[in-house]
Amino acid sequence: MGSQNVEEHDPLVVLEEALRGGITLFQFREKGENALTGEDKLNFAKACQALCKKYHLPFIINDDVNLAIALDADGVHVGQDDASANTVREKIGLNKILGVSTHSLTEVTAAINAGADYVGIGPVFATTSKPDANSPAGTTLIEQTAATYPSLPIVGIGGITIDNCQTVIRAGADGVSLISAIATHNEPFVATRQLLHVLQQVAKIT
Ligand code: 3NM
């Protein structure tokens, strides 16, 4: 999430409610129209990192490798249009988390070879949070990736809600990554608790 993803709420309040509600990792994604830049972005990132530290959860940064290094973030997430995963791994070293967004089995294999700790696969469903997202791809690549690389952690992304998140886990994902289902909910704490509850139910039976 970034400050551009919330509607009337304070983004730091949304983040703290999500942390209290039970998210397991936060990816700082200050990107796109209305995103903060420069000093404002830096200060907002520091405030998000401090909240994640308070709840003892990983704080990783989307795309901005230099910011991740400057803040000693727990990791970096890159897409296919960002810096190459190989370069990022070299810059951040082996002790940080590296996530890579992928859209084909070839990209998944390349991400593994670059030292990715997990892959993001999406958009599973239609999303309004990323204007340049590909068209919805469903769960096919998640199924193929889970079958080909059983020990590789996979997160599904894109249009995931309380109503469809179980489908993503059943397809073979280990987790879900989402923005609007929490950030634009009236009560982000309640949204997170409900998502967690539904995800725990499916985890028990898969
Ligand atoms: N990446 P929401 S879809 C940041 O497909 C992002 O790689 C995507 O937001 C991808 O949960 C997406 O609101 C947006 O749909 C996710």
Tab-separated table of N, CA, C and O and ligand atoms in Angstrom, residues 29 101 103 121-123 126-130 133 157-160 177-181, ligand 1:
chain	number	residue	atom	x	y	z
A	29	ARG	N	4.472	0.692	-1.054
A	29	ARG	CA	4.350	0.859	-2.505
A	29	ARG	C	3.819	2.252	-2.794
A	29	ARG	O	2.617	2.442	-2.986
A	101	SER	N	7.557	-9.938	-9.005
A	101	SER	CA	6.270	-10.160	-9.681
A	101	SER	C	6.508	-10.901	-10.981
A	101	SER	O	7.393	-10.514	-11.758
A	103	HIS	N	4.706	-13.253	-14.450
A	103	HIS	CA	3.476	-13.467	-15.226
A	103	HIS	C	3.563	-14.682	-16.130
A	103	HIS	O	2.701	-14.879	-16.995
A	121	ILE	N	2.200	-13.454	-8.121
A	121	ILE	CA	1.578	-13.820	-9.399
A	121	ILE	C	0.245	-13.090	-9.526
A	121	ILE	O	-0.623	-13.198	-8.659
A	122	GLY	N	0.111	-12.339	-10.634
A	122	GLY	CA	-1.134	-11.602	-10.807
A	122	GLY	C	-1.141	-10.846	-12.120
A	122	GLY	O	-0.201	-10.946	-12.893
A	123	PRO	N	-2.181	-10.090	-12.387
A	123	PRO	CA	-3.348	-9.971	-11.520
A	123	PRO	C	-4.271	-11.193	-11.668
A	123	PRO	O	-4.622	-11.578	-12.781
A	126	ALA	N	-9.507	-8.701	-11.706
A	126	ALA	CA	-9.386	-7.304	-12.163
A	126	ALA	C	-9.064	-6.396	-10.981
A	126	ALA	O	-9.594	-6.568	-9.887
A	127	THR	N	-8.171	-5.467	-11.216
A	127	THR	CA	-7.772	-4.537	-10.147
A	127	THR	C	-7.919	-3.097	-10.592
A	127	THR	O	-7.717	-2.782	-11.767
A	128	THR	N	-8.236	-2.229	-9.638
A	128	THR	CA	-8.264	-0.797	-9.948
A	128	THR	C	-7.075	-0.091	-9.285
A	128	THR	O	-6.885	1.103	-9.467
A	129	SER	N	-6.271	-0.827	-8.536
A	129	SER	CA	-5.159	-0.197	-7.809
A	129	SER	C	-3.912	-0.029	-8.657
A	129	SER	O	-2.986	0.656	-8.253
A	130	LYS	N	-3.842	-0.728	-9.801
A	130	LYS	CA	-2.661	-0.629	-10.642
A	130	LYS	C	-3.115	-0.404	-12.077
A	130	LYS	O	-3.459	-1.359	-12.788
A	133	ALA	N	-1.788	-2.613	-14.895
A	133	ALA	CA	-1.776	-4.072	-14.685
A	133	ALA	C	-2.218	-4.792	-15.957
A	133	ALA	O	-2.992	-4.245	-16.760
A	157	ILE	N	-1.905	-11.904	-6.290
A	157	ILE	CA	-2.193	-10.464	-6.167
A	157	ILE	C	-3.164	-10.030	-7.253
A	157	ILE	O	-3.230	-10.649	-8.324
A	158	GLY	N	-3.902	-8.956	-6.966
A	158	GLY	CA	-4.774	-8.353	-7.965
A	158	GLY	C	-6.241	-8.681	-7.738
A	158	GLY	O	-6.654	-9.816	-7.998
A	159	GLY	N	-6.980	-7.703	-7.234
A	159	GLY	CA	-8.429	-7.862	-7.082
A	159	GLY	C	-8.857	-8.890	-6.060
A	159	GLY	O	-9.986	-9.395	-6.122
A	160	ILE	N	-7.986	-9.186	-5.111
A	160	ILE	CA	-8.321	-10.235	-4.133
A	160	ILE	C	-9.160	-9.627	-3.000
A	160	ILE	O	-8.844	-8.574	-2.469
A	177	SER	N	-1.763	-11.087	-1.431
A	177	SER	CA	-1.257	-9.735	-1.300
A	177	SER	C	-2.358	-8.832	-1.828
A	177	SER	O	-2.869	-9.073	-2.918
A	178	LEU	N	-2.746	-7.854	-1.043
A	178	LEU	CA	-3.867	-7.043	-1.505
A	178	LEU	C	-3.779	-5.622	-0.978
A	178	LEU	O	-3.142	-5.365	0.035
A	179	ILE	N	-4.401	-4.726	-1.710
A	179	ILE	CA	-4.405	-3.320	-1.309
A	179	ILE	C	-5.826	-2.901	-0.931
A	179	ILE	O	-6.128	-2.668	0.239
A	180	SER	N	-6.709	-2.799	-1.961
A	180	SER	CA	-7.983	-2.120	-1.727
A	180	SER	C	-8.895	-2.844	-0.742
A	180	SER	O	-9.661	-2.183	-0.035
A	181	ALA	N	-8.815	-4.169	-0.671
A	181	ALA	CA	-9.722	-4.885	0.232
A	181	ALA	C	-9.526	-4.424	1.682
A	181	ALA	O	-10.449	-4.507	2.493
B	1	3NM	N1	0.440	-5.688	-8.716
B	1	3NM	P1	-5.707	-4.632	-5.261
B	1	3NM	S1	-1.965	-6.182	-9.273
B	1	3NM	C1	0.341	-3.866	-7.049
B	1	3NM	O1	-0.564	-8.072	-11.125
B	1	3NM	C2	-0.287	-4.832	-7.942
B	1	3NM	O2	1.430	-7.613	-10.464
B	1	3NM	C3	-0.307	-6.455	-9.484
B	1	3NM	O3	-4.230	-4.128	-5.591
B	1	3NM	C4	0.213	-7.456	-10.440
B	1	3NM	O4	-5.592	-5.599	-4.148
B	1	3NM	C5	-1.652	-4.989	-8.120
B	1	3NM	O5	-6.409	-3.369	-4.792
B	1	3NM	C6	-2.722	-4.212	-7.408
B	1	3NM	O6	-6.302	-5.180	-6.510
B	1	3NM	C7	-3.276	-4.927	-6.213
